[in-house]
Coordinates of C-alpha atoms in Angstrom, one line a residue:
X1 CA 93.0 19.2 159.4
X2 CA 94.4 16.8 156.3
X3 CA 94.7 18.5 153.2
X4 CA 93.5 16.3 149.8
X5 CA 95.8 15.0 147.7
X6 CA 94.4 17.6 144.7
X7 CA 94.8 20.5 147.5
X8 CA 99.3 19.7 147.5
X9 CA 98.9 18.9 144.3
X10 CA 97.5 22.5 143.4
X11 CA 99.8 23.9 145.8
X12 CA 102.8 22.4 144.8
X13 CA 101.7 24.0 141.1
X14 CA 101.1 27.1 142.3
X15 CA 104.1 27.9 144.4
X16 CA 106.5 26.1 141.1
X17 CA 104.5 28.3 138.9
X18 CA 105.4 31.2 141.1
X19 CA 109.1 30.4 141.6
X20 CA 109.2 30.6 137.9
X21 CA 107.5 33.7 137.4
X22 CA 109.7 35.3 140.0
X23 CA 113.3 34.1 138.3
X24 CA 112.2 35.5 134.7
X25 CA 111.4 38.9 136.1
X26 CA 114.6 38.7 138.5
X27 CA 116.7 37.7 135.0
X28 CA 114.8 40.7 133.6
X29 CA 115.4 42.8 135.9
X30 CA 119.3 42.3 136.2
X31 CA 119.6 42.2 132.3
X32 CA 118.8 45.6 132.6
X33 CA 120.9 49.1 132.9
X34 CA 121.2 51.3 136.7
X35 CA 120.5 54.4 136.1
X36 CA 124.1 55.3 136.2
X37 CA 124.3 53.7 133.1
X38 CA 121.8 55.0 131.3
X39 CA 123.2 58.8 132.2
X40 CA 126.7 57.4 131.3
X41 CA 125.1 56.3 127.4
X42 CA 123.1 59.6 127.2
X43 CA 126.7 61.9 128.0
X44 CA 128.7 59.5 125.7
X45 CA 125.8 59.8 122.8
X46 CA 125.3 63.7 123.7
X47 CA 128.9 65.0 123.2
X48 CA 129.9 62.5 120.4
X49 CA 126.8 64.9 118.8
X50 CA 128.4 67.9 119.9
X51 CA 132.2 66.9 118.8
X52 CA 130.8 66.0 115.4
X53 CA 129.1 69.4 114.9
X54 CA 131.5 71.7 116.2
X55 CA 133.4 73.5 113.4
X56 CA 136.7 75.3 113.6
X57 CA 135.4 78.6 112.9
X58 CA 132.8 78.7 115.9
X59 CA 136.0 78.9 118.5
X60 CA 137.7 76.7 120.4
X61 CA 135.8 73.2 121.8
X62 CA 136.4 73.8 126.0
X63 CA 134.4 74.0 128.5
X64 CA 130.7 73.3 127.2
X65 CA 130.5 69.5 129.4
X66 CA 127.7 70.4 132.3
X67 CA 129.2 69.5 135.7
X68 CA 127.3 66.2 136.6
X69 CA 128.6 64.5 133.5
X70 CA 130.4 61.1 133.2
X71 CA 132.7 62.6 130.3
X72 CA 135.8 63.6 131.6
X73 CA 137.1 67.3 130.6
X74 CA 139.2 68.3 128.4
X75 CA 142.7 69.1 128.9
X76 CA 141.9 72.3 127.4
X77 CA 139.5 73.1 130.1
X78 CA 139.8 75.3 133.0
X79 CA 141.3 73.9 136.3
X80 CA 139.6 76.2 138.7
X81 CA 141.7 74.8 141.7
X82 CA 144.5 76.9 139.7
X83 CA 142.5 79.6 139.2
X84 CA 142.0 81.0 142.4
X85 CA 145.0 82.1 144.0
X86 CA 145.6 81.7 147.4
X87 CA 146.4 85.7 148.0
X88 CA 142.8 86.0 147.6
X89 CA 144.1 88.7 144.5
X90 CA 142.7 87.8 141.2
X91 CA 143.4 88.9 137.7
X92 CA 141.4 89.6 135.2
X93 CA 142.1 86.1 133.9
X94 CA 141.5 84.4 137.1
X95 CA 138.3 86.0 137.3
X96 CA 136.8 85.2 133.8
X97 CA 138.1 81.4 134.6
X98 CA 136.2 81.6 138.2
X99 CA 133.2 82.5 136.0
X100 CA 133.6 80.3 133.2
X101 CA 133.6 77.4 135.9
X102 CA 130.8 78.6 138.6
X103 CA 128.4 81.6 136.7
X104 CA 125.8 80.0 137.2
X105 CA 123.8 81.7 133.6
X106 CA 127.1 80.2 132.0
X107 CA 126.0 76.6 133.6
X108 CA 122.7 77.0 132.4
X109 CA 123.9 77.6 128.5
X110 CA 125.9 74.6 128.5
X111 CA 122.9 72.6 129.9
X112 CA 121.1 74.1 127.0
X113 CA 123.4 73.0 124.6
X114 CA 123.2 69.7 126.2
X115 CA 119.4 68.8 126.1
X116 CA 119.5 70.3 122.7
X117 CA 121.7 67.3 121.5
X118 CA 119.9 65.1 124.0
X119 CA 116.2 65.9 122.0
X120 CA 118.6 65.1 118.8
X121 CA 119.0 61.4 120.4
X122 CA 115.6 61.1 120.5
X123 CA 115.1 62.2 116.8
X124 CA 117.7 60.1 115.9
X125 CA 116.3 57.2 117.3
X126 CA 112.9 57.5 115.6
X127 CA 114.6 56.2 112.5
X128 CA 116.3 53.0 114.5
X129 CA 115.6 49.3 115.0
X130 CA 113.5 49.7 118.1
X131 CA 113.3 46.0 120.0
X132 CA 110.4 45.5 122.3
X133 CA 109.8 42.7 124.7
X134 CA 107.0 41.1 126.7
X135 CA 105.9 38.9 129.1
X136 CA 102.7 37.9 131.1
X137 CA 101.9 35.3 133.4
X138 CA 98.5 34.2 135.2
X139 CA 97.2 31.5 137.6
X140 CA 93.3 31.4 137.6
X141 CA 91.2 28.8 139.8
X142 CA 87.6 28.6 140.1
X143 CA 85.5 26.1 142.1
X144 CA 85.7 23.9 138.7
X145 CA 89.0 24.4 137.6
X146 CA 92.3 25.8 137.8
X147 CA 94.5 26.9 134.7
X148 CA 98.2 28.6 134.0
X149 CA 98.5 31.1 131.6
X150 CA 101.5 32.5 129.8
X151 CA 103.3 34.0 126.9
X152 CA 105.9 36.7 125.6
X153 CA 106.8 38.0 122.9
X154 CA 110.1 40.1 121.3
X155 CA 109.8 42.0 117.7
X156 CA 111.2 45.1 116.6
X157 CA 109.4 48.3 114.8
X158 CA 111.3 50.6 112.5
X159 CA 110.5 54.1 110.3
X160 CA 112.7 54.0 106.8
X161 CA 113.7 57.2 105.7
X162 CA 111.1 57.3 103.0
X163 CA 108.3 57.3 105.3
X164 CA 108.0 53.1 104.9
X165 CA 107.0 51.4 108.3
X166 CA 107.8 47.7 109.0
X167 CA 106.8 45.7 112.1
X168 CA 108.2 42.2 113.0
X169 CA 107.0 40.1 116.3
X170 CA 107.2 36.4 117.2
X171 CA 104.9 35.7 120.3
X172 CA 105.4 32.8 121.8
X173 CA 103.1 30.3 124.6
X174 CA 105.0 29.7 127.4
X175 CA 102.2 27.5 129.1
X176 CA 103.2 24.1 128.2
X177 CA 107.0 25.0 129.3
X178 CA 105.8 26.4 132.5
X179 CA 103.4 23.3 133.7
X180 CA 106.5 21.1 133.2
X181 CA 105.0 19.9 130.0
X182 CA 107.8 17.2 128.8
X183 CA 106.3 16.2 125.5
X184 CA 106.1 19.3 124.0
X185 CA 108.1 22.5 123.9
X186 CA 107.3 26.1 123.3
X187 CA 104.2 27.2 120.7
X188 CA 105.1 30.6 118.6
X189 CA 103.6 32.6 116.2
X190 CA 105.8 34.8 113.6
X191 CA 103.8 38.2 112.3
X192 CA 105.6 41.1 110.2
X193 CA 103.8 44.1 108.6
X194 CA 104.9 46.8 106.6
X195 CA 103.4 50.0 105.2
X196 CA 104.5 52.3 102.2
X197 CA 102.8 55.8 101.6
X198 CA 102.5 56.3 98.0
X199 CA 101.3 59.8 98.2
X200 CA 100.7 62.0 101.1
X201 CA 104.0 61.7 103.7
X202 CA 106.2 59.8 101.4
X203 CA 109.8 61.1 100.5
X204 CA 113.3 61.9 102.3
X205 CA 112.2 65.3 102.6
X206 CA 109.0 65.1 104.4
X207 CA 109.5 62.3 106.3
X208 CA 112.4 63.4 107.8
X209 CA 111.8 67.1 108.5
X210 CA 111.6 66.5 112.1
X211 CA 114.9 64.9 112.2
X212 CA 116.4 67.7 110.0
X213 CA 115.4 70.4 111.7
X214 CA 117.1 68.5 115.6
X215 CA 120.0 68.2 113.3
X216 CA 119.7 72.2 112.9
X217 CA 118.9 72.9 116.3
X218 CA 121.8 71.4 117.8
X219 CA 123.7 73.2 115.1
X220 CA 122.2 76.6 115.9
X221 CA 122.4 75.4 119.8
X222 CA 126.3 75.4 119.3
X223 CA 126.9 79.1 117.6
X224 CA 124.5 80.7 120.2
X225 CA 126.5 78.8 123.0
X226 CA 129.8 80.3 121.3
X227 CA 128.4 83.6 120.7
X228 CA 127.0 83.4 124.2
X229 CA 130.4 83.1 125.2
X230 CA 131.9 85.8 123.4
X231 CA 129.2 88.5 125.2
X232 CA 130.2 86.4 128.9
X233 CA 134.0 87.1 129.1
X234 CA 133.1 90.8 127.7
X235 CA 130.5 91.0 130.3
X236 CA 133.2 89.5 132.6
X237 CA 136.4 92.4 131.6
X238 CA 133.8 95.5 131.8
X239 CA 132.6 94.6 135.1
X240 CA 136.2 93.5 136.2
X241 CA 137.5 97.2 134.7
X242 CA 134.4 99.2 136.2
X243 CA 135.0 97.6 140.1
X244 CA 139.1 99.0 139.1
X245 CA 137.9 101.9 138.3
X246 CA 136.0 102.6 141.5
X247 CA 138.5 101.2 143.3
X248 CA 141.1 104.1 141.9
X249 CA 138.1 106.8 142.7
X250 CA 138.6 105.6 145.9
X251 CA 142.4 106.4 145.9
X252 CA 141.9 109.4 144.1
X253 CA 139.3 110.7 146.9
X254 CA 141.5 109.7 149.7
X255 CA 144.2 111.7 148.2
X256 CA 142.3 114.7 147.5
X257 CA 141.3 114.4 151.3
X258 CA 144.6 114.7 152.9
X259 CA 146.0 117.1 150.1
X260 CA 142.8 119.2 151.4
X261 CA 143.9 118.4 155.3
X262 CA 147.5 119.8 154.6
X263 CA 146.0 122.5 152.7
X264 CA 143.8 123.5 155.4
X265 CA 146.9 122.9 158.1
X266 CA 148.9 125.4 156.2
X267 CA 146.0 128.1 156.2
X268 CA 145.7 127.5 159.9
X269 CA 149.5 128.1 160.6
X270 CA 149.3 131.2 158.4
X271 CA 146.0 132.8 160.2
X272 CA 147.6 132.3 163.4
X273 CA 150.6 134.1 161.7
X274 CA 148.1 136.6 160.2
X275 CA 149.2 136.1 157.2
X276 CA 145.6 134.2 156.2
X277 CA 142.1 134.8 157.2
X278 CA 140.0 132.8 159.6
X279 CA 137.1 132.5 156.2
X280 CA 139.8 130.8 154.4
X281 CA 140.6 128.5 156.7
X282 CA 136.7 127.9 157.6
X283 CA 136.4 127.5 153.7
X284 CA 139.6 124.8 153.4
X285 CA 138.1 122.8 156.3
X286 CA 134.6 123.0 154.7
X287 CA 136.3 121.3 151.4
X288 CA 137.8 118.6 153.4
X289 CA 135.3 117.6 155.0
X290 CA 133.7 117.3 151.8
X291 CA 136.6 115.6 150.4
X292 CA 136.0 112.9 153.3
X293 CA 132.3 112.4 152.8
X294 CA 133.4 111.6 149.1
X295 CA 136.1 109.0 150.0
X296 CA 133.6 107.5 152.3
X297 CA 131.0 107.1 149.4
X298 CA 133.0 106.3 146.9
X299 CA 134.8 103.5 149.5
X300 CA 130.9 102.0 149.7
X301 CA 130.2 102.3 146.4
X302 CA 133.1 100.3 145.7
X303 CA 132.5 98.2 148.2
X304 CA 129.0 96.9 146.8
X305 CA 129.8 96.7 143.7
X306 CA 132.9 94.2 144.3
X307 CA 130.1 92.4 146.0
X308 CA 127.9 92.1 143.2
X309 CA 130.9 91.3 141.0
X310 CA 131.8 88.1 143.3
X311 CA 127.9 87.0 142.7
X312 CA 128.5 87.3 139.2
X313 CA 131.7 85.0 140.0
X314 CA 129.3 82.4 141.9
X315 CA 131.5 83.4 145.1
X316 CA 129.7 84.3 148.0
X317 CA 129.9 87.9 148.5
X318 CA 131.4 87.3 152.1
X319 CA 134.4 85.8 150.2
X320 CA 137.6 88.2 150.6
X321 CA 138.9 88.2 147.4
X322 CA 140.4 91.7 145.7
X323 CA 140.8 92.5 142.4
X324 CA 144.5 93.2 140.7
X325 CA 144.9 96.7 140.4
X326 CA 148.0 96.0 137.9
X327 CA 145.0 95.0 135.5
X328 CA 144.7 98.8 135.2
X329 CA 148.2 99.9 135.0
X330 CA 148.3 97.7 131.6
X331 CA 145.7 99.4 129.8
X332 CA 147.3 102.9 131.0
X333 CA 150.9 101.6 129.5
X334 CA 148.8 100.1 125.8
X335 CA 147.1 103.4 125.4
X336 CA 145.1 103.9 122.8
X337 CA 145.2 101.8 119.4
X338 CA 143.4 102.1 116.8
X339 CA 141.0 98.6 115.7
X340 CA 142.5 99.0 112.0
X341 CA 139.2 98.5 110.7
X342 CA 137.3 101.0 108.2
X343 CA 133.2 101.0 108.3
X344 CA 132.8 98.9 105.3
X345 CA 135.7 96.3 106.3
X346 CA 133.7 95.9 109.4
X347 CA 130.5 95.5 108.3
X348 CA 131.5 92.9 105.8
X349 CA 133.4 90.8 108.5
X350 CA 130.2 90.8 110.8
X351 CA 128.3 89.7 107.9
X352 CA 130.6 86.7 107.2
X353 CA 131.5 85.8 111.1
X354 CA 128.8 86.4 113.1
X355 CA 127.2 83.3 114.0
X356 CA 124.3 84.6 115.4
X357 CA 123.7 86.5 111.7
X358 CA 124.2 82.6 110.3
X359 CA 121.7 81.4 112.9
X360 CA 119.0 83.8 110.8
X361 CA 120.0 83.2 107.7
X362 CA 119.8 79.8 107.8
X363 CA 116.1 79.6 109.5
X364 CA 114.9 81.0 106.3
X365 CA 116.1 77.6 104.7
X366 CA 114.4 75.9 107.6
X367 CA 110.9 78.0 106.9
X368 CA 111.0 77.1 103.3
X369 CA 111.4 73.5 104.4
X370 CA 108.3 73.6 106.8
X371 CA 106.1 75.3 103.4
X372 CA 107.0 72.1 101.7
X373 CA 106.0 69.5 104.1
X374 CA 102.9 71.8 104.6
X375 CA 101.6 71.3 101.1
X376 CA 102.6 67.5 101.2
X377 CA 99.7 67.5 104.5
X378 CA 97.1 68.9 101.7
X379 CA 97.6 65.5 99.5
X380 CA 95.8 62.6 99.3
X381 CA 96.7 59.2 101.8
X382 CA 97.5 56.2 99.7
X383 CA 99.4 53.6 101.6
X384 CA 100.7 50.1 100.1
X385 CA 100.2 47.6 102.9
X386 CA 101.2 44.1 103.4
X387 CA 101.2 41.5 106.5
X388 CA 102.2 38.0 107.1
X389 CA 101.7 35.8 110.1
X390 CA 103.3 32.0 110.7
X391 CA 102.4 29.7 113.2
X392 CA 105.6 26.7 114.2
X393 CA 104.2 23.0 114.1
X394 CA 102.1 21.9 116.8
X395 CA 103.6 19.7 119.2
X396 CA 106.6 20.4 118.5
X397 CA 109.7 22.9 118.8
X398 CA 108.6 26.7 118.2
X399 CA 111.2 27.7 115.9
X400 CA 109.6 25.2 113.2
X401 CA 107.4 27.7 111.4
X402 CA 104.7 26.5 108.7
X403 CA 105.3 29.2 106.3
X404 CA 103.9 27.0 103.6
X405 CA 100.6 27.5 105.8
X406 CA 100.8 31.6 106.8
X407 CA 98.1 33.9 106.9
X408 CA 99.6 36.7 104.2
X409 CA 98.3 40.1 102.8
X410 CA 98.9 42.9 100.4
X411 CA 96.6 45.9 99.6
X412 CA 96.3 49.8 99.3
X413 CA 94.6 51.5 102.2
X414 CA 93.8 55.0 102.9
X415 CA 92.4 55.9 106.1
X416 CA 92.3 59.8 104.6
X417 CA 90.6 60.7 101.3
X418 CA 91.2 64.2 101.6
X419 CA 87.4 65.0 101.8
X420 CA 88.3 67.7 105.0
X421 CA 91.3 69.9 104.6
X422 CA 90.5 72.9 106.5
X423 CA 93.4 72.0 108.9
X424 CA 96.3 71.2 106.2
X425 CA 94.7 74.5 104.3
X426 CA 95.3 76.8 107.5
X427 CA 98.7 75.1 108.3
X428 CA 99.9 75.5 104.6
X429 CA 98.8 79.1 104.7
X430 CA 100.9 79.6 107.5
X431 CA 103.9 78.2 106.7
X432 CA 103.9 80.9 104.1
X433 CA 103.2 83.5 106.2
X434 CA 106.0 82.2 108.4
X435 CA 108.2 82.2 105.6
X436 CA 107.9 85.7 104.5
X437 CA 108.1 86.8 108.4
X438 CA 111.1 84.7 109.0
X439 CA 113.2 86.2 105.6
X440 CA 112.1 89.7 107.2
X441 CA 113.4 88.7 110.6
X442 CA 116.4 88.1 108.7
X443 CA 116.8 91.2 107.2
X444 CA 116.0 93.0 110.1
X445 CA 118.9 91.1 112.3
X446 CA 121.0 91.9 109.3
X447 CA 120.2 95.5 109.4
X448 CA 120.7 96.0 112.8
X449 CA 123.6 93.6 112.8
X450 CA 124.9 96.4 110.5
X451 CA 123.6 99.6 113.0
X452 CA 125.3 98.0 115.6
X453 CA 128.8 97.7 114.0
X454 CA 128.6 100.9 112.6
X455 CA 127.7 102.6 116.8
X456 CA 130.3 100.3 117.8
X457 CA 133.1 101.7 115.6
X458 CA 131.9 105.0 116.4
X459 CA 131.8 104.5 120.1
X460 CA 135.2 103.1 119.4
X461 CA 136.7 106.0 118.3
X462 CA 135.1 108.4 120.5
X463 CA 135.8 107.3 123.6
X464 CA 139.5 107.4 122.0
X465 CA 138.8 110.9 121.4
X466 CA 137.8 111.0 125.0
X467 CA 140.8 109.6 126.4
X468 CA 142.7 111.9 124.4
X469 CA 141.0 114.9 125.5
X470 CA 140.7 113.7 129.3
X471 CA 144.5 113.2 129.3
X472 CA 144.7 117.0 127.9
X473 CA 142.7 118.1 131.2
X474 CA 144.5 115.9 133.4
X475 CA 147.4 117.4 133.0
X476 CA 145.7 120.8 132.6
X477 CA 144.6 120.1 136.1
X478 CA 147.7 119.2 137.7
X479 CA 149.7 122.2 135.9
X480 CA 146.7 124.4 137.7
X481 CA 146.9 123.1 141.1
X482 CA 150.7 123.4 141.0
X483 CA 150.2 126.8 139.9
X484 CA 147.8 128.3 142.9
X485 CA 149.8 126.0 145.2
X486 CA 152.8 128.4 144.3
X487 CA 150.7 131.4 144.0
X488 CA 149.5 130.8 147.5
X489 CA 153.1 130.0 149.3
X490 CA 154.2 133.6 147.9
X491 CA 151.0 135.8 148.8
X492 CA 149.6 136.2 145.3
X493 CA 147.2 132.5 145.5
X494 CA 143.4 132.7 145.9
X495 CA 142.4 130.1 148.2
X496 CA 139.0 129.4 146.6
X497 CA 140.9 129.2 143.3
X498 CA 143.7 126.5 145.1
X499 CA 140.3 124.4 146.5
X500 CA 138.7 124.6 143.2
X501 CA 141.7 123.5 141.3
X502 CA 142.2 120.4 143.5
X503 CA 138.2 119.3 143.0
X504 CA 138.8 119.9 139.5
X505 CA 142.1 117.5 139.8
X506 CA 140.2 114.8 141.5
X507 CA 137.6 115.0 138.9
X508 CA 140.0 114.8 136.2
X509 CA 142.1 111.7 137.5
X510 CA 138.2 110.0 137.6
X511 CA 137.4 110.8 134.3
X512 CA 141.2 109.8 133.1
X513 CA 140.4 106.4 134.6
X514 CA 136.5 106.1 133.5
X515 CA 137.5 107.1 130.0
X516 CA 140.3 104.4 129.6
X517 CA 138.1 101.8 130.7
X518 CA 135.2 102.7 128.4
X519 CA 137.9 102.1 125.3
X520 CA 138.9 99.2 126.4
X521 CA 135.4 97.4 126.7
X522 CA 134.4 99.7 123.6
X523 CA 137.1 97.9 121.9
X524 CA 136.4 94.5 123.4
X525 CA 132.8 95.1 122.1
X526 CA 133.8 96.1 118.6
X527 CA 135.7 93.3 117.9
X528 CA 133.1 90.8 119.7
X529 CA 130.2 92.2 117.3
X530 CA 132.4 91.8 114.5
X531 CA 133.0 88.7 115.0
X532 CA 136.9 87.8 115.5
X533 CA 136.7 87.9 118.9
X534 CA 137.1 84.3 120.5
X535 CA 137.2 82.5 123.6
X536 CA 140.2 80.9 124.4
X537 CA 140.5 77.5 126.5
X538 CA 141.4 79.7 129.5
X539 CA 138.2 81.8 129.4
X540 CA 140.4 84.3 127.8
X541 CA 140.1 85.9 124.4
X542 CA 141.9 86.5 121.1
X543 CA 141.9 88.2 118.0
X544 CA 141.0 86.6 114.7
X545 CA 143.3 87.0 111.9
X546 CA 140.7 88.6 109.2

């Protein structure tokens, strides 16, 4: 069958209109980002954010970039491939750097701190040039007729920070380019509008509340990361000193078990010998196997909760690591020592360094804030608007514009009399409400701010006390079972009295341990809710100069 001249003729149109189409939306679509890209602008915009707001006094800037980020870290950050030690023995440094790099709660703060900058970009951008672009293309044919349509268009819309709105677009006919047109070029049309409110939603303040209070957020985002922080590598040393400390019950129960066993060998020796009887021996063998069942316990109880404490790592609890039991013998050779801090001394410094406190106190700025673009909603809308559009010269090239003969316009418009306020009344209301109930929240994180230094400090010096007087019955103990032990080898001991002392021994050495730990997280604690504890690069911490 011979197609018509019109037919190829149509066809050839067709298929060039087509070819066309197809290279503008392949340009297009290579003049645009991968997603790689995109994720590599978001990280570099993010943490520029982040660097920017990041002040001295909130602790050293390390280890806050998320893992799957294009930013490289910091030198100061943790290498956690010298970390872990190949020994599989980690100390208590090791283990808060193996947290700081795999906890996974730890992973989700920093992520938290990252989308709060990320909504910041967003914020940001409201208050940019923002370019748009468009294109469309169609080919319609009907039994009468066939026609190619086409156009684009590029502009920009942009939000001053004094609430003015301005909108620019040139549109332009690409349907005489496309046919292969040669006496004429492109047609385009030039528009621009702006708006101005004169009364309701005009004014930095108002305007840009939204962005203001991003700006905060990532602000507040930051302390709460750094106080977060401060309560991790706490978290990290108590549980680190608690598996220790089970770990040297379990020493202290397998000793008590085989001091029992060659207690109980003796009184054998010396019944055959008759110089013992058979219900002390019965009695000694009774204790020891009591003294086994205990080393057995306390060897699972040990045992689970290293496990749990490699979870909190993010290492698999299979994972044979062990922890350094020199970590211990360094708190017993510090001792005690005192904080050097009096009640009122500490109270002040937690009011002036506790970011968390300055997280409060500065949300009552941000509720006042919110009252006054409340009552700026009960106004009046009254907006100055103005327009222009420009056609180029027909025939001709499309960046000829007759501006002498554009459409323009200028006016005021409201689309909001203010007849219905029922809404702006209940959200003005409360706004105050949340005012007041944000300056109490205040107070009442001061206060307990306050409650909580002031237990601290006391726990502090109590579980010094405690240590003191644990130490006392310690060597109480020892003096005891050294006593019935010589008592005994020269007929004059009790052997109930020799069993009991060596419980009360074991019990002793447990609370010695137990009560050493408890001052050294007490102190860790104290100076954490004070506020001069900080983090160090390592995942370590540090002192504060007051």
């Amino acid at each position: 069958m011979l197609r018509s001249p019109d037919d190829s003729l149509r066809r050839i149109r067709l298929e060039t209109f087509l070819c066309r189409v197809l290279g503008i939306a392949v340009i297009l679509g290579l003049a645009g980002c991968s997603p790689e890209q995109h994720k590599a602008e978001a990280d570099k915009e993010v943490y520029q954010i982040i660097d920017n707001k990041w002040q001295g006094d909130f602790g050293h800037k390390s280890n806050y970039i998320i893992s799957d980020s294009n930013i490289p870290p910091s030198p100061d950050d943790i290498r956690i491939d010298q970390a872990v030690p190949a020994s599989g023995v980690i100390n208590l440094a090791q283990a808060v750097a193996i947290a700081t790099a795999y906890n996974r709660e730890y992973q989700r703060q920093k992520e938290q701190l990252y989308l709060k900058a990320l909504d910041l970009t967003l914020a940001r951008h409201q208050f940019a040039r923002q370019w748009f672009g468009t294109v469309d293309a169609r080919y319609r044919n009907d039994s009468e007729d066939e026609k190619v349509d086409s156009g684009g268009g590029v502009g920009f819309n942009q939000l001053l920070a004094d609430g003015a709105r301005i909108s620019v677009d040139i549109a332009m006919d690409w349907t005489r380019f496309l046919t292969g047109d040669p006496r004429t070029s492109l047609a385009s049309i030039l528009s621009a509008s702006a708006s101005q409110p004169l009364l309701r939603g005009r004014g930095r303040q108002v305007v840009q509340e939204n962005l203001t209070q991003s700006e905060r957020e990532v602000l507040y985002q930051i302390r709460s990361f750094n106080r977060y922080r401060k309560d991790f590598v706490v978290s990290i040393a108590d549980n680190y000193y608690r598996v220790l400390e089970l770990k040297a019950s379990v020493t202290n129960a397998e000793n008590s078990y085989f001091r029992l066993l060659e207690s109980k060998k003796r009184l054998e020796i010396e019944a055959e010998a008759g110089q013992a009887r058979p219900f002390d021996v019965d009695e000694a063998e009774q204790q020891a196997l009591g003294a086994e069942n205990r080393w057995v316990q306390s060897q699972q109880s040990y045992e689970r909760v290293l496990d749990e404490f490699k979870v909190t790592l993010s290492l698999p609890p299979s994972a044979d690591i062990e922890l350094d039991e020199n970590e211990l013998k360094a708190l017993e050779e510090l001792g005690i020592i005192e904080p050097g801090y009096e009640l009122d001394d500490a109270v002040e410094t937690a009011f002036f360094r506790r970011l968390d406190i300055t997280n409060s106190k500065d949300r009552v700025d941000d509720a006042a804030r919110k009252v006054v673009v409340a009552a700026d909603g009960l106004g009046v809308e009254l907006n100055l608007v103005g327009s222009a559009g420009v056609g180029s010269t027909p025939e001709t090239d499309f960046d000829r514009l007759q501006f002498n003969r554009g459409n323009y316009s200028l006016g005021l418009e409201s689309n909001d009399l203010g007849l219905d306020r029922k809404a702006e009344r209940n959200a003005y209301r409360e706004a105050l409400i949340a005012q007041r109930q944000r300056q109490r929240q205040y107070e009442i994180d001061r206060d307990r701010m306050e409650l909580g230094v002031r237990q601290a400090l006391r726990a502090l010096k109590a579980e010094a006390e405690q240590y003191r007087i644990q130490k006392m019955a310690l060597e109480l103990a020892v003096r005891r079972l050294e006593t019935q032990k010589l008592l005994l080898e020269i007929g004059q001991g009790n052997v109930r009295l020799l069993l009991e002392s060596e419980g009360a021994l074991l019990e002793a050495q447990n609370d010695v341990t137990s009560a050493l730990v408890a001052h050294a997280i007490a102190k860790l604690g104290f100076f954490r809710d004070i506020g001069i504890l900080q983090v160090k690069p390592d995942g370590m911490w540090e002192q504060q100069a007051q």
